Each structure stands twice: as C-alpha cells, then as structure tokens.
Tab-separated table of C-alpha atoms in Angstrom:
chain	number	residue	atom	x	y	z
A	2	UNK	CA	0.034	-0.078	-0.094
A	3	UNK	CA	1.206	3.470	-0.921
A	4	UNK	CA	0.403	6.899	0.537
A	5	UNK	CA	-0.287	7.791	-3.350
A	6	UNK	CA	-3.176	5.537	-3.732
A	7	UNK	CA	-6.628	6.964	-3.506
A	8	UNK	CA	-9.528	5.460	-1.193
A	9	UNK	CA	-10.735	3.343	-4.460
A	10	UNK	CA	-7.289	1.499	-4.745
A	11	UNK	CA	-7.088	1.178	-1.189
A	12	UNK	CA	-10.397	-0.666	-0.482
A	13	UNK	CA	-10.770	-2.701	-3.713
A	14	UNK	CA	-9.854	-6.567	-3.466
A	15	UNK	CA	-8.828	-7.482	-7.017
A	16	UNK	CA	-9.773	-10.498	-8.619
A	17	UNK	CA	-7.009	-13.377	-8.527
A	18	UNK	CA	-6.547	-15.396	-11.700
A	19	UNK	CA	-5.721	-18.980	-11.871
A	20	UNK	CA	-1.945	-20.021	-11.925
A	21	UNK	CA	-0.207	-19.784	-15.134
A	22	UNK	CA	2.938	-21.574	-14.603
A	23	UNK	CA	5.796	-20.559	-16.815
A	24	UNK	CA	6.994	-24.092	-17.109
A	25	UNK	CA	4.851	-26.785	-18.998
A	26	UNK	CA	5.582	-29.625	-16.535
A	27	UNK	CA	2.031	-29.610	-15.055
A	28	UNK	CA	-0.999	-31.179	-16.774
A	29	UNK	CA	-2.822	-27.901	-16.474
A	30	UNK	CA	-6.369	-27.916	-15.694
A	31	UNK	CA	-6.998	-25.157	-13.420
A	32	UNK	CA	-8.168	-22.180	-15.625
A	33	UNK	CA	-10.899	-23.844	-17.945
A	34	UNK	CA	-9.030	-23.627	-21.115
A	35	UNK	CA	-9.931	-25.803	-24.150
A	36	UNK	CA	-7.395	-28.538	-24.586
A	37	UNK	CA	-7.684	-28.437	-28.371
A	38	UNK	CA	-6.000	-25.662	-30.470
A	39	UNK	CA	-7.934	-22.919	-32.302
A	40	UNK	CA	-9.242	-23.592	-35.874
A	41	UNK	CA	-6.542	-23.586	-38.427
A	42	UNK	CA	-8.615	-20.736	-40.168
A	43	UNK	CA	-8.101	-18.569	-36.995
A	44	UNK	CA	-4.177	-19.194	-37.471
A	45	UNK	CA	-4.577	-18.262	-41.133
A	46	UNK	CA	-6.569	-15.050	-40.703
A	47	UNK	CA	-3.999	-13.745	-37.954
A	48	UNK	CA	-1.018	-14.457	-40.360
A	49	UNK	CA	-2.951	-12.623	-43.256
A	50	UNK	CA	-3.633	-9.540	-40.612
A	51	UNK	CA	-0.014	-9.341	-39.710
A	52	UNK	CA	0.876	-6.831	-42.224
A	53	UNK	CA	1.724	-3.474	-43.087
A	54	UNK	CA	-1.684	-1.999	-41.878
A	55	UNK	CA	-0.637	-2.827	-38.325
A	56	UNK	CA	0.752	0.788	-38.328
A	57	UNK	CA	-3.150	1.978	-38.392
A	58	UNK	CA	-5.579	2.111	-35.752
A	59	UNK	CA	-8.025	-1.178	-35.827
A	60	UNK	CA	-11.593	-0.933	-36.558
A	61	UNK	CA	-13.207	0.827	-33.370
A	62	UNK	CA	-16.528	-0.787	-34.530
A	63	UNK	CA	-15.183	-4.233	-34.700
A	64	UNK	CA	-17.110	-4.626	-37.808
A	65	UNK	CA	-15.879	-7.723	-39.181
A	66	UNK	CA	-16.339	-9.493	-36.003
A	67	UNK	CA	-19.560	-8.182	-35.103
A	68	UNK	CA	-20.968	-9.124	-38.569
A	69	UNK	CA	-19.545	-12.494	-38.101
A	70	UNK	CA	-21.212	-12.927	-34.748
A	71	UNK	CA	-24.619	-11.446	-35.920
A	72	UNK	CA	-24.558	-13.972	-38.985
A	73	UNK	CA	-23.837	-16.904	-36.358
A	74	UNK	CA	-26.656	-16.236	-34.087
A	75	UNK	CA	-29.039	-14.876	-36.364
A	76	UNK	CA	-29.202	-11.186	-35.050
A	77	UNK	CA	-28.466	-7.785	-36.283
A	78	UNK	CA	-24.851	-6.421	-36.463
A	79	UNK	CA	-26.167	-3.455	-34.170
A	80	UNK	CA	-27.361	-5.876	-31.735
A	81	UNK	CA	-23.597	-7.203	-30.946
A	82	UNK	CA	-20.958	-5.457	-29.008
A	83	UNK	CA	-17.230	-6.837	-29.188
A	84	UNK	CA	-14.756	-6.357	-26.441
A	85	UNK	CA	-11.460	-7.628	-25.085
A	86	UNK	CA	-12.540	-10.592	-23.532
A	87	UNK	CA	-16.130	-11.167	-21.793
A	88	UNK	CA	-14.500	-9.943	-18.586
A	89	UNK	CA	-14.111	-6.442	-20.091
A	90	UNK	CA	-17.632	-6.477	-21.387
A	91	UNK	CA	-18.942	-7.563	-17.980
A	92	UNK	CA	-16.850	-4.452	-16.520
A	93	UNK	CA	-18.373	-2.047	-18.910
A	94	UNK	CA	-21.806	-3.643	-18.250
A	95	UNK	CA	-21.608	-2.993	-14.429
A	96	UNK	CA	-21.106	0.595	-15.381
A	97	UNK	CA	-23.713	0.793	-17.778
A	98	UNK	CA	-26.597	-0.428	-16.225
A	99	UNK	CA	-26.083	-0.670	-12.492
A	100	UNK	CA	-26.442	2.403	-10.222
A	101	UNK	CA	-23.462	3.436	-7.929
A	102	UNK	CA	-24.150	4.177	-4.586
A	103	UNK	CA	-23.721	7.974	-4.938
A	104	UNK	CA	-25.617	9.566	-7.900
A	105	UNK	CA	-26.766	13.205	-8.199
A	106	UNK	CA	-30.552	13.388	-7.541
A	107	UNK	CA	-31.311	16.532	-9.094
A	108	UNK	CA	-29.821	19.745	-10.701
A	109	UNK	CA	-29.464	21.248	-7.398
A	110	UNK	CA	-26.035	19.545	-6.813
A	111	UNK	CA	-24.290	22.726	-7.304
A	112	UNK	CA	-25.842	24.766	-4.608
A	113	UNK	CA	-28.106	22.126	-2.532
A	114	UNK	CA	-31.317	22.858	-1.343
A	115	UNK	CA	-32.169	22.356	2.694
A	116	UNK	CA	-33.708	18.815	2.200
A	117	UNK	CA	-31.497	17.399	-0.569
A	118	UNK	CA	-28.421	15.557	0.354
A	119	UNK	CA	-27.297	15.262	-3.312
A	120	UNK	CA	-27.581	11.573	-3.335
A	121	UNK	CA	-30.034	8.679	-3.717
A	122	UNK	CA	-29.518	5.140	-2.531
A	123	UNK	CA	-29.814	2.496	-5.105
A	124	UNK	CA	-31.082	-1.071	-4.412
A	125	UNK	CA	-28.347	-3.642	-4.537
A	126	UNK	CA	-27.756	-5.724	-7.503
A	127	UNK	CA	-28.076	-9.559	-7.048
A	128	UNK	CA	-25.864	-12.484	-7.809
A	129	UNK	CA	-25.168	-15.889	-6.192
A	130	UNK	CA	-22.743	-16.207	-3.210
A	131	UNK	CA	-20.935	-18.957	-5.031
A	132	UNK	CA	-20.272	-17.936	-8.354
A	133	UNK	CA	-17.468	-15.931	-10.720
A	134	UNK	CA	-15.535	-13.793	-8.187
A	135	UNK	CA	-15.212	-10.954	-10.764
A	136	UNK	CA	-18.702	-9.948	-10.027
A	137	UNK	CA	-18.054	-8.556	-6.349
A	138	UNK	CA	-14.728	-6.939	-7.901
A	139	UNK	CA	-16.679	-5.020	-10.509
A	140	UNK	CA	-19.456	-4.114	-7.884
A	141	UNK	CA	-16.941	-2.530	-5.551
A	142	UNK	CA	-14.908	-0.930	-8.379
A	143	UNK	CA	-17.813	0.802	-9.671
A	144	UNK	CA	-19.217	1.506	-6.109
A	145	UNK	CA	-22.269	-0.578	-6.771
A	146	UNK	CA	-24.365	-1.815	-3.686
A	147	UNK	CA	-24.816	-5.744	-4.082
A	148	UNK	CA	-26.396	-8.712	-2.211
A	149	UNK	CA	-25.514	-12.240	-2.652
A	150	UNK	CA	-28.139	-15.019	-2.744
A	151	UNK	CA	-27.224	-18.313	-1.030
A	152	UNK	CA	-27.222	-21.090	-3.313
A	153	UNK	CA	-29.516	-24.189	-2.514
A	154	UNK	CA	-28.209	-26.990	-0.653
A	155	UNK	CA	-27.479	-28.856	-3.751
A	156	UNK	CA	-25.758	-25.986	-5.165
A	157	UNK	CA	-28.375	-24.911	-7.667
A	158	UNK	CA	-29.714	-21.398	-8.128
A	159	UNK	CA	-33.142	-20.577	-7.568
A	160	UNK	CA	-34.293	-17.769	-9.706
A	161	UNK	CA	-37.374	-17.098	-7.490
A	162	UNK	CA	-35.197	-15.485	-4.746
A	163	UNK	CA	-34.080	-12.971	-7.382
A	164	UNK	CA	-37.420	-11.667	-7.803
A	165	UNK	CA	-37.192	-8.964	-5.086
A	166	UNK	CA	-36.497	-5.095	-5.389
A	167	UNK	CA	-33.071	-4.944	-6.577
A	168	UNK	CA	-30.875	-2.699	-8.935
A	169	UNK	CA	-30.483	-5.666	-11.612
A	170	UNK	CA	-29.142	-9.175	-11.762
A	171	UNK	CA	-26.355	-10.988	-13.109
A	172	UNK	CA	-26.219	-14.830	-13.530
A	173	UNK	CA	-23.792	-17.088	-15.113
A	174	UNK	CA	-25.111	-20.011	-17.043
A	175	UNK	CA	-23.755	-22.668	-16.320
A	176	UNK	CA	-22.543	-21.305	-12.904
A	177	UNK	CA	-19.022	-21.275	-12.092
A	178	UNK	CA	-17.384	-22.922	-10.192
A	179	UNK	CA	-20.195	-25.237	-9.622
A	180	UNK	CA	-20.952	-26.232	-13.397
A	181	UNK	CA	-24.409	-26.612	-13.030
A	182	UNK	CA	-26.737	-24.912	-15.752
A	183	UNK	CA	-29.862	-23.270	-15.087
A	184	UNK	CA	-33.118	-24.106	-17.195
A	185	UNK	CA	-33.505	-21.383	-19.713
A	186	UNK	CA	-37.159	-20.978	-18.958
A	187	UNK	CA	-36.394	-19.771	-15.620
A	188	UNK	CA	-34.132	-17.040	-16.761
A	189	UNK	CA	-36.627	-15.774	-19.141
A	190	UNK	CA	-39.154	-15.798	-16.208
A	191	UNK	CA	-36.657	-13.650	-14.233
A	192	UNK	CA	-36.229	-11.282	-17.181
A	193	UNK	CA	-39.931	-10.769	-17.272
A	194	UNK	CA	-39.989	-9.996	-13.958
A	195	UNK	CA	-37.338	-7.285	-14.085
A	196	UNK	CA	-38.705	-5.660	-17.243
A	197	UNK	CA	-41.373	-3.547	-15.497
A	198	UNK	CA	-38.749	-2.440	-12.937
A	199	UNK	CA	-36.612	-1.405	-15.444
A	200	UNK	CA	-33.831	-3.591	-14.362
A	201	UNK	CA	-31.180	-5.501	-16.601
A	202	UNK	CA	-30.676	-9.139	-16.458
A	203	UNK	CA	-27.073	-9.969	-17.549
A	204	UNK	CA	-26.480	-13.816	-18.560
A	205	UNK	CA	-22.956	-14.840	-18.556
A	206	UNK	CA	-22.830	-17.624	-20.874
A	207	UNK	CA	-19.103	-18.315	-20.803
A	208	UNK	CA	-19.648	-22.241	-20.921
A	209	UNK	CA	-22.984	-22.638	-22.497
A	210	UNK	CA	-21.622	-24.482	-25.654
A	211	UNK	CA	-20.963	-27.319	-23.308
A	212	UNK	CA	-24.368	-27.719	-22.055
A	213	UNK	CA	-25.910	-30.805	-23.528
A	214	UNK	CA	-29.135	-30.244	-21.641
A	215	UNK	CA	-32.149	-29.259	-23.808
A	216	UNK	CA	-33.555	-27.244	-21.396
A	217	UNK	CA	-30.409	-25.330	-20.309
A	218	UNK	CA	-29.338	-23.582	-23.639
A	219	UNK	CA	-28.388	-20.043	-24.696
A	220	UNK	CA	-31.116	-17.170	-24.142
A	221	UNK	CA	-29.886	-15.112	-27.299
A	222	UNK	CA	-32.672	-15.970	-29.348
A	223	UNK	CA	-35.012	-14.195	-26.650
A	224	UNK	CA	-33.285	-10.680	-26.632
A	225	UNK	CA	-36.044	-9.372	-28.997
A	226	UNK	CA	-38.638	-10.424	-26.557
A	227	UNK	CA	-37.058	-9.173	-23.497
A	228	UNK	CA	-35.547	-5.851	-23.897
A	229	UNK	CA	-33.521	-6.033	-20.609
A	230	UNK	CA	-31.593	-9.295	-21.306
A	231	UNK	CA	-27.944	-8.981	-22.205
A	232	UNK	CA	-26.159	-12.174	-22.978
A	233	UNK	CA	-22.428	-12.253	-22.776
A	234	UNK	CA	-20.141	-14.858	-24.302
A	235	UNK	CA	-16.246	-15.313	-24.419
A	236	UNK	CA	-14.095	-17.042	-27.036
A	237	UNK	CA	-11.692	-18.298	-24.459
A	238	UNK	CA	-13.467	-21.532	-23.517
A	239	UNK	CA	-15.515	-22.857	-26.547
A	240	UNK	CA	-13.223	-21.101	-29.223
A	241	UNK	CA	-9.826	-22.048	-27.606
A	242	UNK	CA	-8.910	-18.610	-27.686
A	243	UNK	CA	-7.998	-17.677	-24.138
A	244	UNK	CA	-4.703	-16.159	-25.325
A	245	UNK	CA	-6.502	-13.840	-27.845
A	246	UNK	CA	-8.603	-12.224	-25.522
A	247	UNK	CA	-12.065	-11.582	-27.620
A	248	UNK	CA	-15.839	-11.576	-26.273
A	249	UNK	CA	-19.138	-10.226	-27.360
A	250	UNK	CA	-22.519	-9.409	-25.848
A	251	UNK	CA	-25.924	-9.579	-27.810
A	252	UNK	CA	-28.964	-7.567	-26.877
A	253	UNK	CA	-31.193	-4.939	-28.129
A	254	UNK	CA	-29.595	-1.953	-29.728
A	255	UNK	CA	-30.131	0.379	-26.695
A	256	UNK	CA	-28.305	-1.788	-24.540
A	257	UNK	CA	-25.393	-2.284	-27.082
A	258	UNK	CA	-25.380	1.437	-27.266
A	259	UNK	CA	-24.917	1.785	-23.623
A	260	UNK	CA	-21.844	-0.377	-23.654
A	261	UNK	CA	-20.546	1.542	-26.581
A	262	UNK	CA	-20.446	4.873	-24.363
A	263	UNK	CA	-18.834	3.303	-21.656
A	264	UNK	CA	-16.337	1.615	-23.840
A	265	UNK	CA	-15.567	4.946	-25.691
A	266	UNK	CA	-15.048	6.858	-22.230
A	267	UNK	CA	-12.214	4.365	-21.595
A	268	UNK	CA	-10.715	3.275	-25.034
A	269	UNK	CA	-12.318	3.247	-28.173
A	270	UNK	CA	-9.809	0.488	-29.734
A	271	UNK	CA	-10.264	-2.387	-27.163
A	272	UNK	CA	-9.466	-5.311	-30.000
A	273	UNK	CA	-6.625	-5.015	-32.071
A	274	UNK	CA	-6.331	-5.830	-35.812
A	275	UNK	CA	-5.049	-9.436	-35.131
A	276	UNK	CA	-7.683	-10.261	-32.491
A	277	UNK	CA	-10.423	-8.899	-34.680
A	278	UNK	CA	-9.375	-11.128	-37.723
A	279	UNK	CA	-8.774	-14.161	-35.551
A	280	UNK	CA	-12.148	-13.792	-33.537
A	281	UNK	CA	-13.850	-13.349	-36.767
A	282	UNK	CA	-12.596	-16.311	-38.281
A	283	UNK	CA	-13.198	-18.434	-35.419
A	284	UNK	CA	-16.922	-17.542	-35.070
A	285	UNK	CA	-17.307	-18.313	-38.871
A	286	UNK	CA	-15.911	-21.905	-38.433
A	287	UNK	CA	-18.728	-23.430	-36.663
A	288	UNK	CA	-18.076	-27.000	-37.944
A	289	UNK	CA	-14.681	-27.225	-36.311
A	290	UNK	CA	-15.614	-25.940	-33.143
A	291	UNK	CA	-18.703	-28.150	-32.664
A	292	UNK	CA	-16.392	-31.007	-33.314
A	293	UNK	CA	-14.048	-30.262	-30.818
A	294	UNK	CA	-16.531	-29.235	-28.048
A	295	UNK	CA	-18.168	-32.470	-28.672
A	296	UNK	CA	-15.036	-34.144	-27.618
A	297	UNK	CA	-14.718	-32.123	-24.633
A	298	UNK	CA	-18.326	-32.993	-23.467
A	299	UNK	CA	-17.489	-36.647	-24.242
A	300	UNK	CA	-14.573	-36.616	-22.374
A	301	UNK	CA	-16.337	-34.915	-19.328
A	302	UNK	CA	-19.138	-37.559	-19.423
A	303	UNK	CA	-16.516	-40.290	-19.240
A	304	UNK	CA	-14.740	-38.619	-16.187
A	305	UNK	CA	-17.789	-37.955	-14.421
A	306	UNK	CA	-18.574	-41.659	-14.441
A	307	UNK	CA	-15.170	-42.893	-13.546
A	308	UNK	CA	-15.038	-40.452	-10.712
A	309	UNK	CA	-18.190	-41.441	-9.272
A	310	UNK	CA	-17.124	-45.184	-9.513
A	311	UNK	CA	-14.307	-44.110	-7.180
A	312	UNK	CA	-16.880	-42.795	-4.639
A	313	UNK	CA	-16.196	-39.023	-5.469
A	314	UNK	CA	-19.161	-36.595	-5.410
A	315	UNK	CA	-19.498	-34.910	-8.680
A	316	UNK	CA	-21.906	-31.863	-9.379
A	317	UNK	CA	-23.906	-32.490	-12.491
A	318	UNK	CA	-21.626	-30.432	-14.811
A	319	UNK	CA	-23.020	-28.584	-18.211
A	320	UNK	CA	-19.683	-26.883	-18.520
A	321	UNK	CA	-15.904	-27.686	-19.593
A	322	UNK	CA	-15.005	-28.675	-16.122
A	323	UNK	CA	-16.334	-30.683	-13.131
A	324	UNK	CA	-16.742	-29.739	-9.476
A	325	UNK	CA	-15.861	-32.716	-7.121
A	326	UNK	CA	-15.434	-33.654	-3.441
A	327	UNK	CA	-13.405	-36.576	-2.468
A	328	UNK	CA	-14.459	-38.859	0.388
A	329	UNK	CA	-12.702	-38.381	3.708
A	330	UNK	CA	-10.336	-35.916	2.442
A	331	UNK	CA	-10.276	-32.081	2.604
A	332	UNK	CA	-10.108	-29.969	-0.562
A	333	UNK	CA	-6.708	-28.350	0.301
A	334	UNK	CA	-5.210	-31.681	0.948
A	335	UNK	CA	-6.566	-33.236	-2.290
A	336	UNK	CA	-5.617	-30.150	-4.226
A	337	UNK	CA	-1.827	-30.560	-2.895
A	338	UNK	CA	-1.854	-34.341	-3.684
A	339	UNK	CA	-2.745	-33.786	-7.220
A	340	UNK	CA	-0.210	-30.877	-7.756
A	341	UNK	CA	2.499	-33.236	-6.186
A	342	UNK	CA	1.723	-35.575	-9.099
A	343	UNK	CA	2.082	-32.782	-11.540
A	344	UNK	CA	-1.679	-31.930	-11.787
A	345	UNK	CA	-2.767	-28.588	-11.628
A	346	UNK	CA	-6.465	-27.773	-10.670
A	347	UNK	CA	-8.286	-25.052	-8.686
A	348	UNK	CA	-9.161	-24.855	-5.117
A	349	UNK	CA	-11.212	-22.124	-3.552
A	350	UNK	CA	-11.077	-21.071	0.112
A	351	UNK	CA	-14.434	-19.933	0.549
A	352	UNK	CA	-15.524	-22.285	3.341
A	353	UNK	CA	-18.737	-23.430	1.550
A	354	UNK	CA	-17.013	-25.051	-1.220
A	355	UNK	CA	-13.603	-25.528	0.418
A	356	UNK	CA	-13.666	-29.324	0.365
A	357	UNK	CA	-14.348	-29.098	-3.318
A	358	UNK	CA	-12.027	-28.855	-6.365
A	359	UNK	CA	-12.841	-27.587	-9.831
A	360	UNK	CA	-11.209	-29.789	-12.553
A	361	UNK	CA	-11.058	-28.568	-16.214
A	362	UNK	CA	-11.636	-31.005	-18.880
A	363	UNK	CA	-8.548	-31.921	-20.913
A	364	UNK	CA	-7.659	-34.341	-23.530
A	365	UNK	CA	-8.492	-38.042	-23.105
A	366	UNK	CA	-5.005	-38.599	-22.608
A	367	UNK	CA	-4.934	-35.889	-19.676
A	368	UNK	CA	-8.111	-37.070	-17.867
A	369	UNK	CA	-6.733	-40.531	-17.801
A	370	UNK	CA	-3.523	-39.070	-15.981
A	371	UNK	CA	-6.106	-37.342	-13.743
A	372	UNK	CA	-8.083	-40.614	-13.018
A	373	UNK	CA	-5.268	-42.561	-12.432
A	374	UNK	CA	-3.885	-39.897	-9.754
A	375	UNK	CA	-7.416	-39.898	-8.003
A	376	UNK	CA	-7.238	-43.797	-7.503
A	377	UNK	CA	-3.927	-43.761	-6.046
A	378	UNK	CA	-4.840	-40.674	-3.751
A	379	UNK	CA	-8.107	-42.016	-2.556
A	380	UNK	CA	-6.730	-45.635	-2.193
A	381	UNK	CA	-8.412	-47.391	-5.038
A	382	UNK	CA	-5.515	-47.799	-7.548
C-alpha cells in the first residue's frame, strides 16, 4: 500500500486469476482453457492480418467480428458488442446498467437545497454467493451496492429468490465454479419480472457451448422478446482463444449503445487488428468448434462416470469442468496431492466449497492421468 493510492485503490480486493505456470511440466487443468487448438482458419486469418496495416488503428466498431457474430446467431450487427474478452464486457456492463451508491439526484447539486443530500441510495444488484468471483470486484470498483443470494443446498440457483426489489441481476449459466446449468425458462421468467422494474438481467454464458441439456441452452434468441436481457459470451473457452482475448455481448440496440458509451469513455480501440481477424474467423468456423467441443463433452461424461465409480462426489456438469469432492479428504489436501503428481487444478478458500475442487476437462490422455492419480490418492488404485 502506498500513500499515493486513492481510497478506491486501497479498498478494492482485485480478482485473483488461476495460476499460469511458466513451465509446462504440469497437466494444466486449473483455468478452464480448451484442450484443443483453435481452428486452422484462425491462425491463417491472424497471419494474413499481420501486415503493414498494423501501423493503423484497428476498426473501433469491430465490424468484421460483429458481423460474423450476427450471422452466426441470427441477429443484427447493431445487436452485437465486441470487447477484449468477456471480462471487459462485464466490467462495462456493470458501469452501464447498475447504479453506484452516490448519484446526483437533481440539478441542485451545485447549490443544494436544504432537504437534498445530493444522493440517492439505489437497490443492490443480485448475484449468487458462490459464483464467478469477478462480480463483487466489479461492483466494488464501480461503487455498486450488491447482495448475494445463497445457493440451494444442492448448489443450484433458485431464480425465484431473485424476484425482489433490486438494482439488477447477473447470473452465469452454467454457474462457475459449480458447473450446474439453469433452465432457460427460469431465466426468461426472471427477465420478465425485472422488465417493468427497468432492471437489466445479464446472463454470462461463458460455458453454455458445453451444455448438452435441452432445457439449459443459450437465451440469445430471446433478446427481441426481452429488451432488458444482455447475453455475454467469451471466445476463451469454447473457441480455444483464451490467449487472444475476445468476447461479445448480444442484446437490443439500446443496451448495446450503452456499452459503447462506456467503452468509448475508456478506450475506443479495445480489440487490435490481429484479434479482430482471428475472432471473426473463429466465429465463422462453426463445424470445427462443434467437433472439438463435442470431444470435450464426451471426455467430461466419461470422467464423471469414472470419478463416481471411485466414490467421488461430482456435481452435475454442463461446463468444460467438473466440481468434485473426494471422500474423507479435505479439498486443500486433495489439491496438494494432485499438484505433487503434476496436476494443476483449482481450489477455492470459500468455506462453503472448501472441500471441493474444480477440474477442467482436458484431452482424453490428460483425463486418464487425472483419473489414475485420483485412484492412487483415495486408495483405489
């Protein structure tokens, strides 16, 4: 801490990303990266974009990428926002749609009247108590009041508990780190509840491509029916582009315009020329990504079955990771034993999930290594 820091810097608790070891000695399954390489068309597009035009600023409207997303999902380009990963988009969304704790209430702020304190107290935004840990970070950064809603005993989300007075709602589907998906109908019911309150529902669909449940699919196709619905995607997981940093949001034109206003108050050029070319090529190659993500789903189902046969508790997963609890073994001990065997997974300190580990789904060969290690650790090898 420094005497030069302002109060915001002193008080925030930044997000802590998963470990990125510099050596490659680990079977690295801790940050939910796709085990398969990006489409060859992505690499080719990036190579073609690495030319003399790098001296020029990139397209601030991200037109090529947005048009590819629009064509892929059957929406208009004006309904697509492009950003430097979904994390940036989520940060912009918090600033665009959720009220901060102190907001000028009238034109009297310069010379306030006797009965005006110059502020209003907005209702808190809502998100689960166990979820993506960037949400409270963004709320604190933007000075937004928030309330966490406890997960049910089985780690599911009860959307009825979010139908209260609030400043808006953000939910990941599937949830992280639990891996459990929500029924699409439940989310749409919540959007309908929030609409007359003029509150936005953000659905963070980082892992939706790995959901094989028919009743738990993307809600992108409902953005015209629900004008308060904002759906956020990343190319880090299902498109094998965690190293590229690209994401998009789909919503009605007015919500997209709000994101643009926030973006252009920070940096109009959030995606560079190489990222734009690669991202557009990735979105266009649906066949390739359907094939590799089908492999991930198959590996997940096989892994879940084998883990359960070992007596390990596995939550129902609709993501590219599993959330597990070993019998008679603390989560931190399990984590360290796997690390000793060269397997890097994720352990969270939160007391509610301290005995669970999140394990990303790797290749079949990597999952065989994980399963063999689990057998040894719990004494069934």
